[in-house]
Coordinates of C-alpha atoms in Angstrom, one line a residue:
M3 CA 28.5 -15.7 3.3
A4 CA 30.7 -13.7 5.8
H5 CA 27.8 -11.4 6.8
T6 CA 25.6 -14.5 7.1
D7 CA 28.6 -16.3 9.6
S8 CA 28.7 -13.0 11.7
L9 CA 25.5 -12.8 12.7
A10 CA 25.2 -16.2 13.8
A11 CA 28.5 -15.8 15.8
A12 CA 26.9 -13.1 17.7
G13 CA 23.5 -15.1 17.7
V14 CA 21.5 -13.1 15.8
T15 CA 19.2 -14.9 13.6
A16 CA 17.2 -13.9 9.9
R17 CA 14.5 -13.4 9.8
P18 CA 12.6 -16.1 7.5
A19 CA 11.2 -15.2 4.5
P20 CA 7.4 -15.1 4.5
P21 CA 6.3 -18.6 2.6
G22 CA 5.0 -18.7 -1.5
R23 CA 4.4 -14.5 -3.4
R24 CA 2.5 -12.0 -2.3
V25 CA 0.3 -11.9 -4.5
T26 CA -3.1 -9.2 -2.6
D27 CA -1.6 -5.6 -0.8
A28 CA -3.6 -5.6 3.0
P29 CA -5.7 -2.7 1.6
T30 CA -7.3 -4.7 -1.1
R31 CA -7.9 -7.9 1.8
M32 CA -9.3 -5.3 4.1
F33 CA -11.7 -3.8 1.7
H34 CA -12.5 -7.5 0.8
W35 CA -13.7 -8.7 4.5
L36 CA -14.9 -5.2 5.7
F37 CA -17.2 -5.3 2.5
A38 CA -18.3 -9.3 3.1
L39 CA -19.5 -8.4 6.6
S40 CA -20.9 -5.6 5.6
F41 CA -23.0 -7.1 3.5
A42 CA -23.5 -10.4 5.7
L43 CA -24.6 -8.4 8.8
G44 CA -27.2 -6.3 6.4
W45 CA -28.7 -9.0 5.0
L46 CA -29.5 -10.4 8.6
T47 CA -30.8 -7.3 10.1
A48 CA -32.8 -6.8 7.4
E49 CA -36.6 -8.3 8.0
S50 CA -36.2 -6.8 12.0
E51 CA -37.3 -2.9 12.7
H52 CA -35.0 -2.6 15.5
W53 CA -32.2 -3.7 14.1
R54 CA -33.1 -0.8 11.2
A55 CA -30.4 1.5 12.1
L56 CA -27.6 -1.1 12.3
H57 CA -28.9 -2.1 8.8
V58 CA -28.8 1.5 7.4
T59 CA -25.4 1.9 8.4
L60 CA -23.8 -0.7 7.3
G61 CA -25.6 -0.2 3.7
Y62 CA -23.7 3.3 4.1
T63 CA -20.7 1.4 4.9
M64 CA -20.8 -0.5 1.9
A65 CA -20.9 3.0 0.1
G66 CA -18.1 4.4 1.6
L67 CA -16.1 1.1 1.4
L68 CA -17.7 1.1 -3.5
G69 CA -16.1 4.8 -3.2
F70 CA -12.8 3.7 -1.1
R71 CA -12.1 0.8 -3.9
L72 CA -13.0 3.5 -7.1
A73 CA -10.2 5.8 -5.6
Y74 CA -8.0 2.6 -4.9
G75 CA -8.6 1.4 -8.5
L76 CA -7.7 4.4 -10.4
V77 CA -5.2 5.9 -7.8
G78 CA -3.6 2.9 -6.5
P79 CA -0.9 0.3 -7.6
R80 CA -1.1 -1.4 -11.1
H81 CA -2.7 -5.1 -9.0
A82 CA -5.4 -3.3 -7.7
R83 CA -6.7 -1.5 -11.4
L84 CA -10.1 -1.0 -11.7
S85 CA -8.8 -1.5 -15.8
L86 CA -6.9 -4.5 -14.8
L87 CA -10.1 -6.3 -13.9
W88 CA -12.3 -4.2 -16.9
R89 CA -9.2 -6.2 -19.2
R90 CA -10.3 -9.6 -17.5
V91 CA -13.8 -8.8 -18.2
A92 CA -14.0 -7.8 -22.0
G93 CA -12.3 -10.7 -22.5
A94 CA -14.7 -12.9 -22.3
P95 CA -16.6 -12.9 -25.5
A96 CA -13.1 -14.4 -27.0
W97 CA -13.1 -17.4 -24.6
L98 CA -16.8 -18.0 -25.2
R99 CA -16.3 -17.8 -29.3
D100 CA -13.5 -19.8 -28.6
V101 CA -15.3 -22.6 -26.6
L102 CA -18.3 -21.9 -28.8
R103 CA -15.8 -23.2 -31.2
G104 CA -16.4 -26.9 -29.9
G105 CA -12.6 -26.9 -29.3
T106 CA -10.9 -29.7 -27.4
G107 CA -10.2 -29.3 -23.7
A108 CA -5.9 -28.6 -24.7
R109 CA -7.7 -25.8 -27.0
V110 CA -10.2 -24.0 -25.1
N111 CA -8.2 -21.6 -22.2
W112 CA -10.0 -23.2 -19.2
G113 CA -8.1 -21.3 -16.7
Q114 CA -8.9 -18.2 -17.8
G115 CA -12.6 -18.9 -18.2
Q116 CA -12.7 -19.5 -14.2
N117 CA -11.0 -16.0 -13.8
L118 CA -13.0 -14.4 -16.0
L119 CA -16.3 -15.7 -13.8
L120 CA -14.8 -14.6 -10.3
A121 CA -14.0 -11.5 -11.8
G122 CA -17.4 -11.3 -13.1
A123 CA -19.0 -12.0 -10.4
L124 CA -16.5 -8.5 -8.7
A125 CA -17.7 -6.5 -11.2
A126 CA -21.1 -7.8 -10.8
M127 CA -21.3 -6.5 -7.0
L128 CA -19.1 -3.6 -7.1
L129 CA -22.3 -2.4 -10.0
L130 CA -24.4 -3.9 -8.0
V131 CA -23.5 -1.6 -4.8
V132 CA -25.2 1.5 -6.7
P133 CA -28.6 0.8 -7.0
L134 CA -28.4 -1.9 -3.8
T135 CA -27.8 1.3 -1.8
L136 CA -29.6 4.1 -3.5
S137 CA -32.9 1.9 -2.9
G138 CA -32.3 1.6 0.6
H139 CA -31.3 4.9 1.5
A140 CA -34.8 5.5 -0.6
T141 CA -36.5 3.3 1.3
Y142 CA -35.2 4.9 4.2
S143 CA -35.9 8.7 3.3
D144 CA -40.0 7.5 2.5
W145 CA -39.6 8.7 -0.7
G146 CA -41.2 6.2 -2.3
G147 CA -43.8 3.6 -1.6
E148 CA -43.7 -0.3 -1.4
W149 CA -42.5 -1.1 -5.1
L150 CA -39.5 1.1 -3.4
E151 CA -39.1 -1.1 -1.1
D152 CA -39.7 -4.4 -3.4
L153 CA -37.2 -3.0 -5.6
H154 CA -34.6 -2.7 -2.4
E155 CA -35.0 -6.2 -1.7
L156 CA -34.8 -7.7 -5.2
F157 CA -30.7 -5.8 -5.8
A158 CA -30.1 -7.7 -2.2
N159 CA -31.6 -10.5 -3.3
A160 CA -29.2 -10.4 -7.0
F161 CA -26.5 -9.2 -4.4
L162 CA -27.0 -12.2 -2.4
A163 CA -27.2 -14.8 -5.4
L164 CA -23.6 -13.4 -6.4
V165 CA -22.2 -13.9 -3.5
M166 CA -23.2 -17.8 -3.5
G167 CA -21.6 -17.7 -6.6
H168 CA -18.3 -16.4 -6.1
L169 CA -18.2 -18.7 -3.0
A170 CA -19.5 -22.0 -4.7
L171 CA -16.9 -21.4 -8.4
L172 CA -13.8 -20.7 -5.5
A173 CA -15.0 -24.0 -3.7
V174 CA -15.4 -26.1 -6.9
L175 CA -11.6 -24.4 -7.9
S176 CA -10.5 -25.2 -4.4
L177 CA -11.8 -29.0 -5.0
V178 CA -10.8 -29.2 -8.3
R179 CA -6.9 -27.4 -7.7
R180 CA -6.6 -29.0 -4.3
R181 CA -5.8 -25.7 -2.6
N182 CA -7.3 -23.3 -1.1
Q183 CA -8.4 -20.8 -3.7
A184 CA -9.6 -18.1 -0.8
L185 CA -6.6 -18.4 1.1
P186 CA -4.6 -15.2 -1.1
M187 CA -7.4 -12.8 1.1
L188 CA -6.5 -14.1 4.2
T189 CA -2.7 -14.3 4.1
G190 CA -2.2 -11.7 0.6
R191 CA 0.2 -14.8 -0.4
V192 CA 0.4 -17.9 -2.6
A193 CA 2.5 -21.2 -2.5
G194 CA 5.2 -20.8 -5.3
S195 CA 8.0 -20.0 -5.9
G196 CA 9.4 -17.1 -7.3
P197 CA 9.1 -12.8 -6.9
D198 CA 6.5 -11.2 -5.4
L199 CA 3.4 -10.4 -7.8
V200 CA 2.7 -7.2 -5.3
R201 CA 5.7 -5.6 -3.9
K202 CA 4.2 -3.7 -1.3
D203 CA 1.7 -5.0 1.7
R204 CA 0.7 -1.3 2.6
R205 CA -0.7 -2.0 5.8
W206 CA -1.1 1.5 6.7
L207 CA -3.9 1.7 3.9
A208 CA -5.4 -1.1 5.7
A209 CA -5.2 0.3 9.0
L210 CA -6.4 3.3 8.3
L211 CA -9.3 1.8 6.2
L212 CA -10.8 -0.5 9.1
L213 CA -10.0 3.3 11.6
A214 CA -12.7 5.1 8.8
V215 CA -15.1 2.1 9.2
L216 CA -14.5 1.7 12.7
A217 CA -15.3 5.9 13.1
F218 CA -18.2 6.2 11.5
G219 CA -20.3 3.5 13.2
A220 CA -19.2 5.2 16.6
W221 CA -20.5 8.5 15.2
Q222 CA -23.5 7.1 13.7
W223 CA -23.8 5.6 17.2
Q224 CA -23.5 9.3 18.7
A225 CA -25.5 10.6 16.2
L226 CA -28.9 8.7 15.9
P227 CA -31.1 8.9 19.4
N228 CA -31.5 4.7 19.8
G229 CA -28.0 3.9 19.1
L230 CA -26.7 1.2 16.8
L231 CA -28.8 -1.7 18.6
P232 CA -31.9 -2.4 20.0
S233 CA -32.6 -1.8 23.9
A234 CA -32.7 -4.2 26.5
S235 CA -36.4 -4.7 26.5
V236 CA -36.5 -5.9 23.3
F237 CA -34.1 -9.4 24.4
S238 CA -36.2 -9.0 27.2
G239 CA -39.7 -9.0 25.9
Q240 CA -40.7 -6.3 28.0
P241 CA -42.2 -3.3 25.7
H242 CA -40.5 -0.5 23.6
D243 CA -42.1 2.9 23.5
G244 CA -39.4 3.9 20.1
G245 CA -39.5 7.1 21.5
D246 CA -37.0 9.5 20.2

């Protein structure tokens, strides 16, 4: 108390504590948004040959981000471990048995069911990145015929369905709980008192991840003959020779 009074007397104000509790660190949030942005842009550029270089680069970026998430899930802090995600998904059979027994609303843990759906969607998306990017690389390298393109499109549609289901679930939960369920992936915090579930934010690691993605994009831009974006002639309607 005396220390606080002395600071106030000296004209120094203490920085207010951030509201709520920290539940997600910066590297996890950075991965989430880079991953989502890469897929969204990849989906938008999939049908145009003029955007093919950017589309392929975004696919490689998703593969690299998956590698980061796997490494962070193995050696990172406890809250980011893949084993925690697996334990949540592994609880699905027991939860389904409780539901099938016809328990009342008071007996069934619906909160656990919501967490299972969110964890299951995340696990499915991480797993689906492997065949999605492999089939995309094979298509880009002309290793197969039209069937390979169809397979890549099938994986992309499946991934999109998971994304839409994930967003729909977040929207429903936000309405039911009257709280934005996507906000923790922006701020890293949830409302309420109590200790932080995540002690360190590790912003330096999030910054390194962002720099790595930007550096890869810049390297691709320099390495490819025509860069990553279509030439101005594509937008002006003038013929483009597409030469190297």
